[in-house]
Tab-separated table of C-alpha atoms and ligand atoms in Angstrom:
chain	number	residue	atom	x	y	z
A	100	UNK	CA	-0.825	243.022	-49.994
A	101	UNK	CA	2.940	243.303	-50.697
A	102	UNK	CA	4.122	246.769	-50.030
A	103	UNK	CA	5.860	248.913	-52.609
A	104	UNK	CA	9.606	248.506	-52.171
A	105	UNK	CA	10.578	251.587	-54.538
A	106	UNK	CA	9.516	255.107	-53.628
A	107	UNK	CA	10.295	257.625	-55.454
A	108	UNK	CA	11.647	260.662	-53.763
A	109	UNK	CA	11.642	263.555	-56.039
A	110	UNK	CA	13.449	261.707	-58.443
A	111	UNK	CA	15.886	259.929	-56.368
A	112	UNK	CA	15.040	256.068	-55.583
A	113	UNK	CA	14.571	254.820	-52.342
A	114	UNK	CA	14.876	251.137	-52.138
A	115	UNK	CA	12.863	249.076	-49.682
A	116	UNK	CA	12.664	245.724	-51.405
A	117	UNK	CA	15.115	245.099	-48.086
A	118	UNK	CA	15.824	247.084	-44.822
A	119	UNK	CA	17.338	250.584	-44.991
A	120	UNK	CA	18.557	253.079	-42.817
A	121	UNK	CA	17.437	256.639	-41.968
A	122	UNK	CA	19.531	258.649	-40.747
A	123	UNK	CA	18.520	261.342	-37.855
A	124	UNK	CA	19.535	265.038	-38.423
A	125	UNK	CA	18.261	267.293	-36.286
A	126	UNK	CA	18.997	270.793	-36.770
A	127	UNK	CA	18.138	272.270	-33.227
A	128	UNK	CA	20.264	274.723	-31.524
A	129	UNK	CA	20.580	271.910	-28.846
A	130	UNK	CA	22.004	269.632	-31.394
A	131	UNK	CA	24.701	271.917	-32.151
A	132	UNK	CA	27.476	273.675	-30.297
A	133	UNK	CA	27.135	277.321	-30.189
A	134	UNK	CA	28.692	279.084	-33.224
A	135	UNK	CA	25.213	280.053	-34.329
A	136	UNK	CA	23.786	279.856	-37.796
A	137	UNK	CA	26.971	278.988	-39.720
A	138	UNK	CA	28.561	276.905	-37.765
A	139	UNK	CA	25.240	275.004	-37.448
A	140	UNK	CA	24.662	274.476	-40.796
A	141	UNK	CA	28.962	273.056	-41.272
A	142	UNK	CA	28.140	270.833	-38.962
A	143	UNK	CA	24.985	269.302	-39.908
A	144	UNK	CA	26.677	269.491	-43.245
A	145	UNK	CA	29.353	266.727	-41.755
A	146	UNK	CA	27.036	264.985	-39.895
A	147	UNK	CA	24.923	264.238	-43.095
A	148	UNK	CA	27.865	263.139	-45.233
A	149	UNK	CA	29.260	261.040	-42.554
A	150	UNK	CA	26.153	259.130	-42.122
A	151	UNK	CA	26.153	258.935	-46.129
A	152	UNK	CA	28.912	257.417	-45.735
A	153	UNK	CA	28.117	254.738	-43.009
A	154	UNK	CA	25.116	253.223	-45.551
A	155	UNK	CA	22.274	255.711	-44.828
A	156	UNK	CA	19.793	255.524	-47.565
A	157	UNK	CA	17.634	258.510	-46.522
A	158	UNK	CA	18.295	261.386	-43.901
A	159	UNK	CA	15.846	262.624	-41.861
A	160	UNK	CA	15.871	266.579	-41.311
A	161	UNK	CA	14.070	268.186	-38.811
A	162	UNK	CA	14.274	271.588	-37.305
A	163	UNK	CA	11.933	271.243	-34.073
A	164	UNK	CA	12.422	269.631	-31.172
A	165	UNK	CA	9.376	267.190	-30.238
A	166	UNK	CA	10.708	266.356	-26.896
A	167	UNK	CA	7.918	266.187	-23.903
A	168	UNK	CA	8.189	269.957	-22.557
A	169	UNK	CA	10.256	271.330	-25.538
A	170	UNK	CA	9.490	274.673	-26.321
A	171	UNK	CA	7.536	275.547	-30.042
A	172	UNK	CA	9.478	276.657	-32.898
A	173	UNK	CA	7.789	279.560	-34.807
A	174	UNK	CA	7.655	278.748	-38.415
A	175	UNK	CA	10.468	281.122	-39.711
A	176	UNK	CA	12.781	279.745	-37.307
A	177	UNK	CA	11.865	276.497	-38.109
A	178	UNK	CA	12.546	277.477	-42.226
A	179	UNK	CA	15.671	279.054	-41.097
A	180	UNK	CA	16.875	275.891	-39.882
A	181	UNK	CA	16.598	273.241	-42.184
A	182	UNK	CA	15.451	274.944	-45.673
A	183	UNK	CA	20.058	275.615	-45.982
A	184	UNK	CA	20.561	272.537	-44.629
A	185	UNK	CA	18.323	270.419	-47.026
A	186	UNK	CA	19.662	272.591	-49.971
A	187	UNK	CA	23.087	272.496	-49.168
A	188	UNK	CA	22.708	268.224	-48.536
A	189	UNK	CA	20.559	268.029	-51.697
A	190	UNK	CA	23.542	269.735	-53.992
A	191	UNK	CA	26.358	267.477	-52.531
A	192	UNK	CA	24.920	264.079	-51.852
A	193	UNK	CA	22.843	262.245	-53.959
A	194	UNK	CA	20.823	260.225	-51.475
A	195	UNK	CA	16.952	261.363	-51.046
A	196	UNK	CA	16.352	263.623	-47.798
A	197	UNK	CA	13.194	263.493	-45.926
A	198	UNK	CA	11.745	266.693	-44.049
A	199	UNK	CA	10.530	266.144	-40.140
A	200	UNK	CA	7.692	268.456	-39.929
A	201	UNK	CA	4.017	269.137	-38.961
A	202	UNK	CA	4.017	272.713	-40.496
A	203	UNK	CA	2.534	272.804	-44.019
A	204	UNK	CA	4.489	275.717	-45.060
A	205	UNK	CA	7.944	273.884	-44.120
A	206	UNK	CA	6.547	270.906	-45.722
A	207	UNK	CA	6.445	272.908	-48.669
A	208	UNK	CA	9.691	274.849	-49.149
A	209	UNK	CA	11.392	271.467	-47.642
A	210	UNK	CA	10.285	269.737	-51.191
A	211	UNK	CA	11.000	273.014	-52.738
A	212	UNK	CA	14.638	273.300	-51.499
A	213	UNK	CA	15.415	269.149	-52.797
A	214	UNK	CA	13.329	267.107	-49.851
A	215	UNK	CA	11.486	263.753	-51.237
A	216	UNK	CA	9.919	262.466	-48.101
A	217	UNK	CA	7.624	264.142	-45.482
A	218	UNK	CA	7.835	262.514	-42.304
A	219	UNK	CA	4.949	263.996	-40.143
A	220	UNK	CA	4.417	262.662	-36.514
A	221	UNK	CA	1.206	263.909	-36.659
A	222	UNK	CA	-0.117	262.419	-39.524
A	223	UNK	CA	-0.914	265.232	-41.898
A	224	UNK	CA	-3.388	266.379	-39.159
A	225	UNK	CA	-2.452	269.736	-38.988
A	226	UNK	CA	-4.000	272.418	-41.094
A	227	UNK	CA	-3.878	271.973	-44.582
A	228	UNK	CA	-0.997	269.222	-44.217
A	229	UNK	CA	-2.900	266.753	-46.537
A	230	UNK	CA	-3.650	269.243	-49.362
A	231	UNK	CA	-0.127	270.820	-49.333
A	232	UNK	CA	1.380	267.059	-49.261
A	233	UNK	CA	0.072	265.510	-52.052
A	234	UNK	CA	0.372	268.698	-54.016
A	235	UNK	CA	4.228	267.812	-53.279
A	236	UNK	CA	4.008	264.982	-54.747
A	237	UNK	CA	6.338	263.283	-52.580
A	238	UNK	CA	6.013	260.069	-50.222
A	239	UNK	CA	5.029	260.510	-47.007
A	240	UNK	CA	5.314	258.766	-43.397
A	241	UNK	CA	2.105	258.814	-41.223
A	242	UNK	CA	3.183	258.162	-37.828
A	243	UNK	CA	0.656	257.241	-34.834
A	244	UNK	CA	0.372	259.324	-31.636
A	245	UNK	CA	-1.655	259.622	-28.560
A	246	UNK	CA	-2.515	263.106	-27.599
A	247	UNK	CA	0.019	265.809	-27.925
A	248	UNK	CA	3.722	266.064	-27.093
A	249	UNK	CA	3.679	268.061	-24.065
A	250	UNK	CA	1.333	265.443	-22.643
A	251	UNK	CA	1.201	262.864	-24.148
A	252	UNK	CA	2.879	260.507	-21.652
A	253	UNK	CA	1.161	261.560	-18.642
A	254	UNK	CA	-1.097	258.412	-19.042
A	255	UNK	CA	-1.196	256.813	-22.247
A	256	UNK	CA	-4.139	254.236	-22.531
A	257	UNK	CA	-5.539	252.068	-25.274
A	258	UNK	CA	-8.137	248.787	-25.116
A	259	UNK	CA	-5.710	247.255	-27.481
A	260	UNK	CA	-2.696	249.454	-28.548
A	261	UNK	CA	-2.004	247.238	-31.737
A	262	UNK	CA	-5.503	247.344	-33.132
A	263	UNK	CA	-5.612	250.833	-31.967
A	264	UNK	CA	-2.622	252.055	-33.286
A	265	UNK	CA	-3.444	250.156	-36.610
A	266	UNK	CA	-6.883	251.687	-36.709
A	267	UNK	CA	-5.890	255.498	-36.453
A	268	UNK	CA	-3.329	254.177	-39.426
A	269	UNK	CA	-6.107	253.352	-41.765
A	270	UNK	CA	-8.119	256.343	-41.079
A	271	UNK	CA	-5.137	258.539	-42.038
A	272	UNK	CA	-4.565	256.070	-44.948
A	273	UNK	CA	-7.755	256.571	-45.983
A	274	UNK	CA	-7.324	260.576	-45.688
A	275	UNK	CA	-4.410	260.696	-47.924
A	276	UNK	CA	-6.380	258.708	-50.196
A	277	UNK	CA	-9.121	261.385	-50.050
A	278	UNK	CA	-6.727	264.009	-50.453
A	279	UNK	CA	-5.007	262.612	-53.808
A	280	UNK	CA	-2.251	260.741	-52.139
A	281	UNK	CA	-2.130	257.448	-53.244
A	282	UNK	CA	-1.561	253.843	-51.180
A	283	UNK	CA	1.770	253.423	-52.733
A	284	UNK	CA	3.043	256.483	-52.031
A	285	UNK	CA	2.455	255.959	-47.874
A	286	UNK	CA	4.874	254.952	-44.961
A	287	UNK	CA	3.174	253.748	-42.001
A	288	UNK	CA	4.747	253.838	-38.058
A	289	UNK	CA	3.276	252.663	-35.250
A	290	UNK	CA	5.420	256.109	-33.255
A	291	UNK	CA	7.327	254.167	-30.322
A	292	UNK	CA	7.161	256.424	-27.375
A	293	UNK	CA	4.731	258.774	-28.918
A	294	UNK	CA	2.149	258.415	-26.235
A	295	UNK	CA	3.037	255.201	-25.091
A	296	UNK	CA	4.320	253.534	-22.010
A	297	UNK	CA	6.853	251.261	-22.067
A	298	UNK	CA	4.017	247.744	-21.597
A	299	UNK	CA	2.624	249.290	-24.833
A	300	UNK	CA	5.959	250.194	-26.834
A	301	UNK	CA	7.195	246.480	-26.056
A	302	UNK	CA	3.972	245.559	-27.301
A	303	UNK	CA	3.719	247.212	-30.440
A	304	UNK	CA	7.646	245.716	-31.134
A	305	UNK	CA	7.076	242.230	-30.634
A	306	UNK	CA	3.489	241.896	-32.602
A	307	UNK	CA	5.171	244.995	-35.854
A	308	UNK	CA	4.486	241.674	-37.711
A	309	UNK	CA	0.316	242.248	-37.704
A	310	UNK	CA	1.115	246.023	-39.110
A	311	UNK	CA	2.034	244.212	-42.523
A	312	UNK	CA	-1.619	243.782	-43.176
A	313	UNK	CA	-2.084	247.224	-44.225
A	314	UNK	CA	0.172	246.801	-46.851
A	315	UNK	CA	2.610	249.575	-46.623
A	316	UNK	CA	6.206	250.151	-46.247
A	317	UNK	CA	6.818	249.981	-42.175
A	318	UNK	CA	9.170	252.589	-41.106
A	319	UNK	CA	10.061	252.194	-37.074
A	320	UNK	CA	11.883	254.958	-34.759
A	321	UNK	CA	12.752	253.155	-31.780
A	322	UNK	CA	16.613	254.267	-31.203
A	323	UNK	CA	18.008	255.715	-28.142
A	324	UNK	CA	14.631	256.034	-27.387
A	325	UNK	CA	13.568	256.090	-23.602
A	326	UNK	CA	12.135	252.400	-23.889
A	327	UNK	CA	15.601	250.960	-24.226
A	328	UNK	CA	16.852	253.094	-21.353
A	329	UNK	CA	14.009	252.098	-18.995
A	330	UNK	CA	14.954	248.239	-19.996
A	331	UNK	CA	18.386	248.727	-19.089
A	332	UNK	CA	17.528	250.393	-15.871
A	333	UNK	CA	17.454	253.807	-16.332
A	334	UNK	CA	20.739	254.111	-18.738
A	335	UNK	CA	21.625	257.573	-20.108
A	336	UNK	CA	21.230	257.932	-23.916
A	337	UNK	CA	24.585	257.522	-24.889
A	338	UNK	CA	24.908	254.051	-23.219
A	339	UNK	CA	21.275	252.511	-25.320
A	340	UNK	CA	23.182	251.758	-28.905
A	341	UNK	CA	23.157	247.663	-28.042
A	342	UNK	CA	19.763	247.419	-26.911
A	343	UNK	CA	18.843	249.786	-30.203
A	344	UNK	CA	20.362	247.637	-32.058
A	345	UNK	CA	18.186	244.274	-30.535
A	346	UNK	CA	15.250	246.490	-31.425
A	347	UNK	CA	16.133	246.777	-34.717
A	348	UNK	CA	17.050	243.573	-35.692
A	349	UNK	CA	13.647	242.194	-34.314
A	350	UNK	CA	11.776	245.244	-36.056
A	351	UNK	CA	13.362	243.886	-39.248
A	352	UNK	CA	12.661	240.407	-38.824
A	353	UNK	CA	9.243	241.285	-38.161
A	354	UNK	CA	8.748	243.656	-41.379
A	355	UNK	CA	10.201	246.996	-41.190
A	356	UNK	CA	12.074	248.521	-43.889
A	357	UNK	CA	12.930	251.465	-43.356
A	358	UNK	CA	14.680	251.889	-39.735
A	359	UNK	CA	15.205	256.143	-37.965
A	360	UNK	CA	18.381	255.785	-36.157
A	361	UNK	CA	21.158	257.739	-34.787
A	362	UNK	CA	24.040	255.230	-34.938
A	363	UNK	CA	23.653	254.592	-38.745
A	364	UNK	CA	26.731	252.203	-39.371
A	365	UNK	CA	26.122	250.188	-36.528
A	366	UNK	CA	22.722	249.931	-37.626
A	367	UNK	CA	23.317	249.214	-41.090
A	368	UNK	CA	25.381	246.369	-39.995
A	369	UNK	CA	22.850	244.657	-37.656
A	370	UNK	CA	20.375	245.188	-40.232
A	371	UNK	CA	22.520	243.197	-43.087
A	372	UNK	CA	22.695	240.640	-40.743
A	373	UNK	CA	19.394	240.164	-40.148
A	374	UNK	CA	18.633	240.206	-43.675
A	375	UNK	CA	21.176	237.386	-44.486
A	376	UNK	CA	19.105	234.911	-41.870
A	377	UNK	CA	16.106	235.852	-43.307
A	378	UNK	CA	16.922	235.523	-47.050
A	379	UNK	CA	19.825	233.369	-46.571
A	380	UNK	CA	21.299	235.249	-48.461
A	381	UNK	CA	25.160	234.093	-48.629
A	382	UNK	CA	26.336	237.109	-51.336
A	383	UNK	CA	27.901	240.314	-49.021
A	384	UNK	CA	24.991	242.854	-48.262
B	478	8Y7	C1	10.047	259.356	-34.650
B	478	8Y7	C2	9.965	260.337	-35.632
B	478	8Y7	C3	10.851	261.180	-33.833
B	478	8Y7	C4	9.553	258.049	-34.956
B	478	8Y7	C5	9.007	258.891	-37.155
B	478	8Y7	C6	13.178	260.721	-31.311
B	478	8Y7	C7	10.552	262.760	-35.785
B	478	8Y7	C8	11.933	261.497	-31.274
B	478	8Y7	N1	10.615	259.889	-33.530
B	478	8Y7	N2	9.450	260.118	-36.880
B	478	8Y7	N3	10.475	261.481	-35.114
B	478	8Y7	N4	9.047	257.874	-36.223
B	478	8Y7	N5	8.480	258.619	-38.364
B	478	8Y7	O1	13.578	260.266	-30.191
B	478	8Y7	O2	9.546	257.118	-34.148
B	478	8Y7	O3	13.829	260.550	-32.331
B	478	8Y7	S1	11.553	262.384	-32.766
């Protein structure tokens, strides 16, 4: 059961014969300063380039916040947001982008405006997500969560959060296969932090290894995430890059491919690294 390690993102190749980088662009209003629409979009314009530029292989564009308490996005201001930004990305760089929705609609015009990935953190559970998916024709990334995000940590619980998190991941496997999308055109996540506590999140890092059974390519979001500031003792986001970085080198070494980061050249390089050991590979990555 060797995963695919070639997706094809509306045309443009995504390589995951060996790890790659994602890199995170969020187009909130909290993510930029406050020169409104334009001066948004210039800026996420930069910010996608530069992490071009660092070794990204994919960027990851999403236009709602799915923070615990963050307020909902109404589904023209969630088009507003990324549909330029994904156009405007798609025309100047040639690397595949990937749309961070749950909203049908955007999932549509996203692969309308250039997008080649859907990442969906809820799995294509939301209305007609499935239909209007493979219709796309583009991969997508089921991710697992517990509950919803405005409670889902208030007690996460599982008998076994690797066989349960693996278990919701075949159902939805098995969806998308009802629906038309095929095996080898699904990402699988295990969603660190997506209704989790930080027993099961260490968990779910240290045996990644058993989610290689399904068969698909593993993606893994664990940067900056609150697990690495709770193992540090409490350190603000901009202080978690290192222990991100131990996080991703053991995702890697236990089978992920395709790693959702922030700090994409730092990443990249930890990554190559990691690779070398395990292939020892003695060529520059
Ligand atoms: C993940 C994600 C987020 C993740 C996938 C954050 C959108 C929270 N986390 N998508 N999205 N996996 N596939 O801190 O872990 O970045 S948002």
């Amino acid at each position: 059961m060797t995963p695919p390690s070639l997706f094809d993102c509306a045309g443009r190749p995504l390589d995951l014969s060996r790890p790659a980088v994602m890199g995170i662009l969020n187009v909130t209003p909290d993510s930029f300063s406050d020169g409104g629409r334009f001066q948004g979009l210039e800026q996420a314009l930069r910010q996608g380039s530069r992490m071009a530029g660092e070794g990204a292989a994919i960027l990851d564009i999403g236009g709602e916040s799915t923070r615990p308490g963050a307020s909902p996005v109404s589904l023209q201001e969630e088009l507003d947001r990324v549909i330029p930004v994904i156009e405007r990305l798609h025309a100047e760089l040639p690397l595949p982008l990937s749309i961070d929705t749950s909203k049908p609609e955007v999932m549509a015009e996203a692969v309308r405006a250039g997008a080649g990935l859907i990442n969906d953190i809820f799995a294509l559970r939301k209305g007609d997500a499935l239909a209007v998916a493979a219709a796309s024709g583009v991969p997508v990334c089921l991710m697992h969560m517990q509950g919803e995000p405005d409670s889902m940590q208030t007690a996460p619980a599982y008998d076994d959060v690797v066989a349960d998190v693996m278990t919701f991941l075949r159902e939805r496997i098995a969806a998308c296969a009802g629906a038309g999308i095929p095996p080898e055109r699904v990402l699988i996540d295990p969603g660190f932090g997506f209704g989790k506590g930080l027993a099961h999140n260490l968990s779910l890092l240290a045996r990644l290894a058993e989610f290689r059974a399904l068969g698909h390519g593993l993606l893994v979001g664990i940067s900056r995430k609150s697990m690495v500031g709770a193992v540090l003792g409490g350190v603000p986001v901009e202080q978690r890059i290192n222990g991100s970085l131990a996080a991703a080198v053991m995702a890697v070494e236990r089978g992920a491919r395709l790693l959702r980061v922030h700090d994409v050249k730092e990443t990249v390089e930890a990554a190559k690294m990691a690779w070398a050991v395990i292939e020892r590979t003695e060529e520059p990555l």
